[in-house]
PDB file of C-alpha atoms in Angstrom:
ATOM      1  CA  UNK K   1      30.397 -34.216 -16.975  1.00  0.00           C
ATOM      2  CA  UNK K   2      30.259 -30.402 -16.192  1.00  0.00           C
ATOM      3  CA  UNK K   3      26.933 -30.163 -16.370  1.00  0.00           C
ATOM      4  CA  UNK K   4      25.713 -33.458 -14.263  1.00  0.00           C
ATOM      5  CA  UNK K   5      28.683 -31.721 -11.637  1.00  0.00           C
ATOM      6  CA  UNK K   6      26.056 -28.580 -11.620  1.00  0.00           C
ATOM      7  CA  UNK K   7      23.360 -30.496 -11.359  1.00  0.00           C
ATOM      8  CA  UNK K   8      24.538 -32.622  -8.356  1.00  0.00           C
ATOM      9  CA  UNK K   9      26.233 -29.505  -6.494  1.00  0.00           C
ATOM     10  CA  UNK K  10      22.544 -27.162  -7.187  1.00  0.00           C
ATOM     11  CA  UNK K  11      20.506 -30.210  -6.123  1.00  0.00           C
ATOM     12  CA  UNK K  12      22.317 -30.220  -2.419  1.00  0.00           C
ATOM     13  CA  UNK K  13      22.264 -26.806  -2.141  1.00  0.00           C
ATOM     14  CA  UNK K  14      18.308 -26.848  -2.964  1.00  0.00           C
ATOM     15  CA  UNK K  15      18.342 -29.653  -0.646  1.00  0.00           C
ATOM     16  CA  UNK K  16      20.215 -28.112   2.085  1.00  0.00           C
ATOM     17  CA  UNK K  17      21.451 -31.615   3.446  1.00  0.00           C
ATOM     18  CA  UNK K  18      24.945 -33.028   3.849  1.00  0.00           C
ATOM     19  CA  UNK K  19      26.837 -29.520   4.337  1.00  0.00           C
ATOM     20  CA  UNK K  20      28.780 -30.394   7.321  1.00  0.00           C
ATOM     21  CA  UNK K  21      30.133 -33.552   5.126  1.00  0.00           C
ATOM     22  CA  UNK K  22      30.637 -31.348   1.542  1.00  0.00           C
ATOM     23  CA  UNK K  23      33.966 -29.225   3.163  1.00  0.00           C
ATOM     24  CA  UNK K  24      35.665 -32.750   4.312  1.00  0.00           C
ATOM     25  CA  UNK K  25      35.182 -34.786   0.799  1.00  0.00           C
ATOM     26  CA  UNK K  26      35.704 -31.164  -1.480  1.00  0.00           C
ATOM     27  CA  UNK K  27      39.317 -30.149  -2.293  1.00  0.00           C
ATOM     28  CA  UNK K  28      40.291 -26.271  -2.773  1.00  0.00           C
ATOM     29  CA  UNK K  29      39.695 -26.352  -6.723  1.00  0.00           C
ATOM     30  CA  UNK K  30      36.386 -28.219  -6.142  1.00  0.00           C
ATOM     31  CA  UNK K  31      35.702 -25.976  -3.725  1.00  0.00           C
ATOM     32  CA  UNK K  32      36.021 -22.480  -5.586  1.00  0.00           C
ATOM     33  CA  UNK K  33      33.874 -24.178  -8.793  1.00  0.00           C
ATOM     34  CA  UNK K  34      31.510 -25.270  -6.333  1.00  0.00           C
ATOM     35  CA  UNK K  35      31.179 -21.764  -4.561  1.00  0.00           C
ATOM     36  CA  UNK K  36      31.339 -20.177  -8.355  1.00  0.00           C
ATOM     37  CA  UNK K  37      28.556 -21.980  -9.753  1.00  0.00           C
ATOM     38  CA  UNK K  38      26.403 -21.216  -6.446  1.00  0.00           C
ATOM     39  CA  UNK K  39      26.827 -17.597  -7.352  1.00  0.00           C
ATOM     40  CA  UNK K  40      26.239 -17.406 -10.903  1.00  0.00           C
ATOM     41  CA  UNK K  41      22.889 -19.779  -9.706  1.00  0.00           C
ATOM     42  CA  UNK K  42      22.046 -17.372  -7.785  1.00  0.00           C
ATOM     43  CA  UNK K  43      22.569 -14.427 -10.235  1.00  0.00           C
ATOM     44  CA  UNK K  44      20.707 -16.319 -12.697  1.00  0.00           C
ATOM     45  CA  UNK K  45      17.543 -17.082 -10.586  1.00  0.00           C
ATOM     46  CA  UNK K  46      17.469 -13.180  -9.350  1.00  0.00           C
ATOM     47  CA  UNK K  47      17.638 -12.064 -12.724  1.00  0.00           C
ATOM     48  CA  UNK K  48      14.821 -14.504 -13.639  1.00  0.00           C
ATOM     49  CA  UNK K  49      12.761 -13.369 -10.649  1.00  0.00           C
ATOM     50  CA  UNK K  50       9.631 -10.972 -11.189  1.00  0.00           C
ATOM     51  CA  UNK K  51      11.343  -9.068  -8.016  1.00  0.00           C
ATOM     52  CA  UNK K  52      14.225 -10.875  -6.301  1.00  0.00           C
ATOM     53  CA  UNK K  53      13.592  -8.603  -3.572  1.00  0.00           C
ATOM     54  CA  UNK K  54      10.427 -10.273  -2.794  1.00  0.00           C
ATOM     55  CA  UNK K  55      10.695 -13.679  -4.135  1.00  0.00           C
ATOM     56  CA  UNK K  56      10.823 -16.402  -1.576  1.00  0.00           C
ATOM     57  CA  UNK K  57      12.351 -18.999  -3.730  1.00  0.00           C
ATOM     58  CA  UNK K  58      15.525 -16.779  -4.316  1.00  0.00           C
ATOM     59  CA  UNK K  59      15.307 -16.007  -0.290  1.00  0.00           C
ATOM     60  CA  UNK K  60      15.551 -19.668   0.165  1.00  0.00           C
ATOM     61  CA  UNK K  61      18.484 -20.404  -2.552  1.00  0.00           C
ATOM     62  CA  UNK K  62      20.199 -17.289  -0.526  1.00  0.00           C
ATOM     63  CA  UNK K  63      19.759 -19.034   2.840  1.00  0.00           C
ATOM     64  CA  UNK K  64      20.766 -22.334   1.530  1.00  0.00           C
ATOM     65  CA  UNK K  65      23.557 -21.169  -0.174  1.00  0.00           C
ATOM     66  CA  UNK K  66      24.898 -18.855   2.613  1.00  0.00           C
ATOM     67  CA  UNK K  67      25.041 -22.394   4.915  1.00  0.00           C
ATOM     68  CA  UNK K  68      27.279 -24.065   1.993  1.00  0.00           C
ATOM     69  CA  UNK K  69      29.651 -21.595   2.099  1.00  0.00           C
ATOM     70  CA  UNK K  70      29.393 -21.395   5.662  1.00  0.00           C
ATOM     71  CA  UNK K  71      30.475 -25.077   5.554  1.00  0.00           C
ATOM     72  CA  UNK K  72      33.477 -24.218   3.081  1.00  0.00           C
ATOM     73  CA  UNK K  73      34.584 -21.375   5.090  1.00  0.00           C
ATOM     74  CA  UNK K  74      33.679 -18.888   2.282  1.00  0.00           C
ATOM     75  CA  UNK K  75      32.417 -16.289   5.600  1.00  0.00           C
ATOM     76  CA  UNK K  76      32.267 -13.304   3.972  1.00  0.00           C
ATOM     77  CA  UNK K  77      30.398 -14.782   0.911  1.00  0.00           C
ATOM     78  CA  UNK K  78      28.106 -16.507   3.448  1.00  0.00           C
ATOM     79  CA  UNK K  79      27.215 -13.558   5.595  1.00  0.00           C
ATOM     80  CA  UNK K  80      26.179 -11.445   2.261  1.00  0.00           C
ATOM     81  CA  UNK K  81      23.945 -14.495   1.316  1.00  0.00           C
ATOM     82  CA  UNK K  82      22.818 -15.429   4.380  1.00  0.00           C
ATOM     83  CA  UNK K  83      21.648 -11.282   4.945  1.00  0.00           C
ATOM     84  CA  UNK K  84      20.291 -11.207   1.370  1.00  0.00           C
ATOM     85  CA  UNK K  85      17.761 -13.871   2.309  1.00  0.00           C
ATOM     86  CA  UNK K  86      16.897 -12.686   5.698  1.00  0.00           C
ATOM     87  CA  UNK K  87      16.172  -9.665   4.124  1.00  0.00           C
ATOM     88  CA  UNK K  88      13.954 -11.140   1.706  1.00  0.00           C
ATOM     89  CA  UNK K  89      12.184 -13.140   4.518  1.00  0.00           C
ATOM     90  CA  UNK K  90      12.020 -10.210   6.791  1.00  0.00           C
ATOM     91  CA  UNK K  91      10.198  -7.709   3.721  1.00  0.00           C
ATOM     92  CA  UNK K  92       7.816 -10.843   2.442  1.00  0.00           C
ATOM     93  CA  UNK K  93       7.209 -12.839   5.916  1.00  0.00           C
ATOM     94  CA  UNK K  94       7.682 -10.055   8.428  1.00  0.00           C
ATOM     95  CA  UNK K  95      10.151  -9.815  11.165  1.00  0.00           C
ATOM     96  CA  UNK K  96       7.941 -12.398  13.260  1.00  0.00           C
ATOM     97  CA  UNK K  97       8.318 -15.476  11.439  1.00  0.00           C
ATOM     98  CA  UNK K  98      10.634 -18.740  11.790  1.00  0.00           C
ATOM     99  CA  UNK K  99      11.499 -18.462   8.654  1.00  0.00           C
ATOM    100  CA  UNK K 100      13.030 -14.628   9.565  1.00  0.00           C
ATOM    101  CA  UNK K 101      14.281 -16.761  12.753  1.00  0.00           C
ATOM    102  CA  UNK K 102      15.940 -18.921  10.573  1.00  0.00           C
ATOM    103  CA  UNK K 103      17.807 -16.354   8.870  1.00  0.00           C
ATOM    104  CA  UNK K 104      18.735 -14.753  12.038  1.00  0.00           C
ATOM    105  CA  UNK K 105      20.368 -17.559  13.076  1.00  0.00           C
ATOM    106  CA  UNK K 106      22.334 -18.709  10.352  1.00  0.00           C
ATOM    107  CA  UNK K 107      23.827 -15.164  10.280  1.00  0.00           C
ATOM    108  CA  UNK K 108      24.789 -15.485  14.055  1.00  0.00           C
ATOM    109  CA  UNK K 109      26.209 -19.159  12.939  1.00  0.00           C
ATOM    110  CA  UNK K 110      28.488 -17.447  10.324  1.00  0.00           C
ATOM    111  CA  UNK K 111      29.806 -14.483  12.681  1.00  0.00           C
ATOM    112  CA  UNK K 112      30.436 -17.267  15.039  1.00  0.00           C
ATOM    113  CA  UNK K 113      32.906 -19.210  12.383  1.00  0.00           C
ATOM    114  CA  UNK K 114      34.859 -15.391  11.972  1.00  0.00           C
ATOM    115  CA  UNK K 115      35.014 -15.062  15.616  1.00  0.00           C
ATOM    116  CA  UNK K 116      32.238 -12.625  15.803  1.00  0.00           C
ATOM    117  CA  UNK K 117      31.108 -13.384  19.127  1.00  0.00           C
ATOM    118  CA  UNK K 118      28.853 -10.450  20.391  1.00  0.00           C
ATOM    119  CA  UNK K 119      26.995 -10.176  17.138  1.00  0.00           C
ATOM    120  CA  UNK K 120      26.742 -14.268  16.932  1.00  0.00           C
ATOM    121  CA  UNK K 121      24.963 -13.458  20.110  1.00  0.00           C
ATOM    122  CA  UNK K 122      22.894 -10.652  18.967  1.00  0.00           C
ATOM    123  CA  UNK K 123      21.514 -12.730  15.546  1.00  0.00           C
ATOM    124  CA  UNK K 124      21.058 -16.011  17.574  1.00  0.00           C
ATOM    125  CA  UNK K 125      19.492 -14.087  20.243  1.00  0.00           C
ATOM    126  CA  UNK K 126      17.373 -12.575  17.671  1.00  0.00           C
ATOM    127  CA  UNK K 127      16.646 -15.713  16.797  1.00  0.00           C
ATOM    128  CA  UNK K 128      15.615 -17.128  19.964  1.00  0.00           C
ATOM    129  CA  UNK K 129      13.152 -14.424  20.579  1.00  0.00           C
ATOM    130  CA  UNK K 130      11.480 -14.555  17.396  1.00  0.00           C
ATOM    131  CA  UNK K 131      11.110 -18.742  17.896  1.00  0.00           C
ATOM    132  CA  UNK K 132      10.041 -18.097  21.593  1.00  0.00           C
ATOM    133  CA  UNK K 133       7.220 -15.497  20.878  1.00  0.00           C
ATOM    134  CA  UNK K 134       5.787 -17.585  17.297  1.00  0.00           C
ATOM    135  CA  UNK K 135       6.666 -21.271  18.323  1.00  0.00           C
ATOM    136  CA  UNK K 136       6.857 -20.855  21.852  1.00  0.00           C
ATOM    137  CA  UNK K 137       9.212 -22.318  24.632  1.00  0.00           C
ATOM    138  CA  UNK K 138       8.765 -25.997  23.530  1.00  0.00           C
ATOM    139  CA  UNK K 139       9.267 -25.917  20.117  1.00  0.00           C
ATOM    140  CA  UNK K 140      11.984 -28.087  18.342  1.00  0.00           C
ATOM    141  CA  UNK K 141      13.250 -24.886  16.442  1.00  0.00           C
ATOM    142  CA  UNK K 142      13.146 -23.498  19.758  1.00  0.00           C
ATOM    143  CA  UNK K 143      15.534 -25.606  21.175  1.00  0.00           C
ATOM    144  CA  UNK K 144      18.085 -25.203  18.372  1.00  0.00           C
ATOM    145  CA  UNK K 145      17.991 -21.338  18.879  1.00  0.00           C
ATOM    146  CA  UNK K 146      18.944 -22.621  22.594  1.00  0.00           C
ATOM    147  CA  UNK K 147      21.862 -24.472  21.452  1.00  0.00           C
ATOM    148  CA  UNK K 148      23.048 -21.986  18.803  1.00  0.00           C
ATOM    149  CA  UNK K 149      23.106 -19.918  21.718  1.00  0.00           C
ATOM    150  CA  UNK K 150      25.279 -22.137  23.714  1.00  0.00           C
ATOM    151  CA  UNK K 151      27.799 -22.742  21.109  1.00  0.00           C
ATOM    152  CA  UNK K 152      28.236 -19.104  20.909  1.00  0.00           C
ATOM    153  CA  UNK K 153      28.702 -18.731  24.913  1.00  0.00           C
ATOM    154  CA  UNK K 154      30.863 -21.587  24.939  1.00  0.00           C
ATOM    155  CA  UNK K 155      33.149 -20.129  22.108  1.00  0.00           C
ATOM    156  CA  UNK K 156      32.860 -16.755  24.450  1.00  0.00           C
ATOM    157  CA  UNK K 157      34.244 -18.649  27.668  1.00  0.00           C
ATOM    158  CA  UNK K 158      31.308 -18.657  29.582  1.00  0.00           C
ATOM    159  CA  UNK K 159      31.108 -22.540  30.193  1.00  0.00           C
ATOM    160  CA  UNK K 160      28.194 -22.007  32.757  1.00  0.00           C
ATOM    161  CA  UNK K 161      25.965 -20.151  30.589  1.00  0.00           C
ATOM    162  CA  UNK K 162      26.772 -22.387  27.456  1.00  0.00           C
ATOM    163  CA  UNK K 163      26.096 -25.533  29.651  1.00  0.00           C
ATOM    164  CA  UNK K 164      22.112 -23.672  30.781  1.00  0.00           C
ATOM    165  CA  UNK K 165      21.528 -22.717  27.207  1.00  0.00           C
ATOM    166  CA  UNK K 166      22.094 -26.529  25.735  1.00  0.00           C
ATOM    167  CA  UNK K 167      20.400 -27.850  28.750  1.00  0.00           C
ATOM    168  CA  UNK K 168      17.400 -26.266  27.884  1.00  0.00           C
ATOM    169  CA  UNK K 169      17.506 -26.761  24.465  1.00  0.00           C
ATOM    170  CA  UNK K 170      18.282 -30.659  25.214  1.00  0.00           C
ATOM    171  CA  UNK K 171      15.106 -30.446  27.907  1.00  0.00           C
ATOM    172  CA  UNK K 172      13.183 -29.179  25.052  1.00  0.00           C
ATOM    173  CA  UNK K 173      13.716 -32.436  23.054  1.00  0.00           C
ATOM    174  CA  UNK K 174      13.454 -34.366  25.517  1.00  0.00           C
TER     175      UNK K 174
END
């Protein structure tokens, strides 16, 4: 039914697992009813919110949300989400948190997919900096940030600076 649909597609956003799998199994009708309902959720929820603007829950949704469509190739749509829930995370947690991290990232991820390269640099670098100085240099999140960096440099050309930034990310792990 339509409404078990919505609750299954709502219940992996919430979840934020499986996205790299959703674009290969969802067709391009599927696709734009998945990426509408998303919305309206989201429209709803703000709407519902005491202050959207402040309400971590929403931030969340945003972030979440921002990574489906990243996944479906919905860029634009994902960059506004994506920067509506950093900015929520940036007013609420400050701009010093993982969370804020998070978000900094996942915007650099998105200019990446349009071919964005300096500012997937300048939001994953944000990112990096922010996990460095909270987490420090042997945190798990820290290591991502490395690797986000990487992809980016390796989309960029630069094979040798892609190749330090995952090795330190992978030493990290290790």
């Amino acid at each position: 039914s339509r409404e078990e649909d919505k609750k299954n597609i709502l219940a992996l956003v919430e979840e934020s697992v499986g996205h790299a799998d959703l674009n290969i199994t969802v067709n391009s009708s599927t696709r734009k009813s998945i990426i509408g309902v998303m919305k309206k959720e989201e429209q709803l929820r703000a709407r519902r919110s005491r202050d959207a603007s402040t309400d971590l829950d929403h931030a969340r949704l945003c972030y979440n949300i921002g990574n489906v469509l990243r996944t479906l190739y919905d860029f634009n749509d994902a960059l506004e989400m994506c920067n509506k829930g950093r900015a929520i995370r940036e007013k609420v947690l400050g701009k010093e948190h993982p969370d804020t991290a998070a978000s900094y990232s996942s915007i650099g991820l998105v200019m990446l997919a349009m071919g964005d390269y300096a500012g997937a640099l300048e939001m994953c670098s944000k990112g990096l900096a922010i996990h460095l100085k909270v987490l420090g240099k042997d945190h798990p999140l820290t290591a991502e940030s490395y690797n986000n960096i990487g992809c980016v440099m390796l989309a960029m050309g630069d094979n040798a600076g892609a190749l330090e930034m995952c090795n330190t990310g992978l030493a990290i792990h290790e």
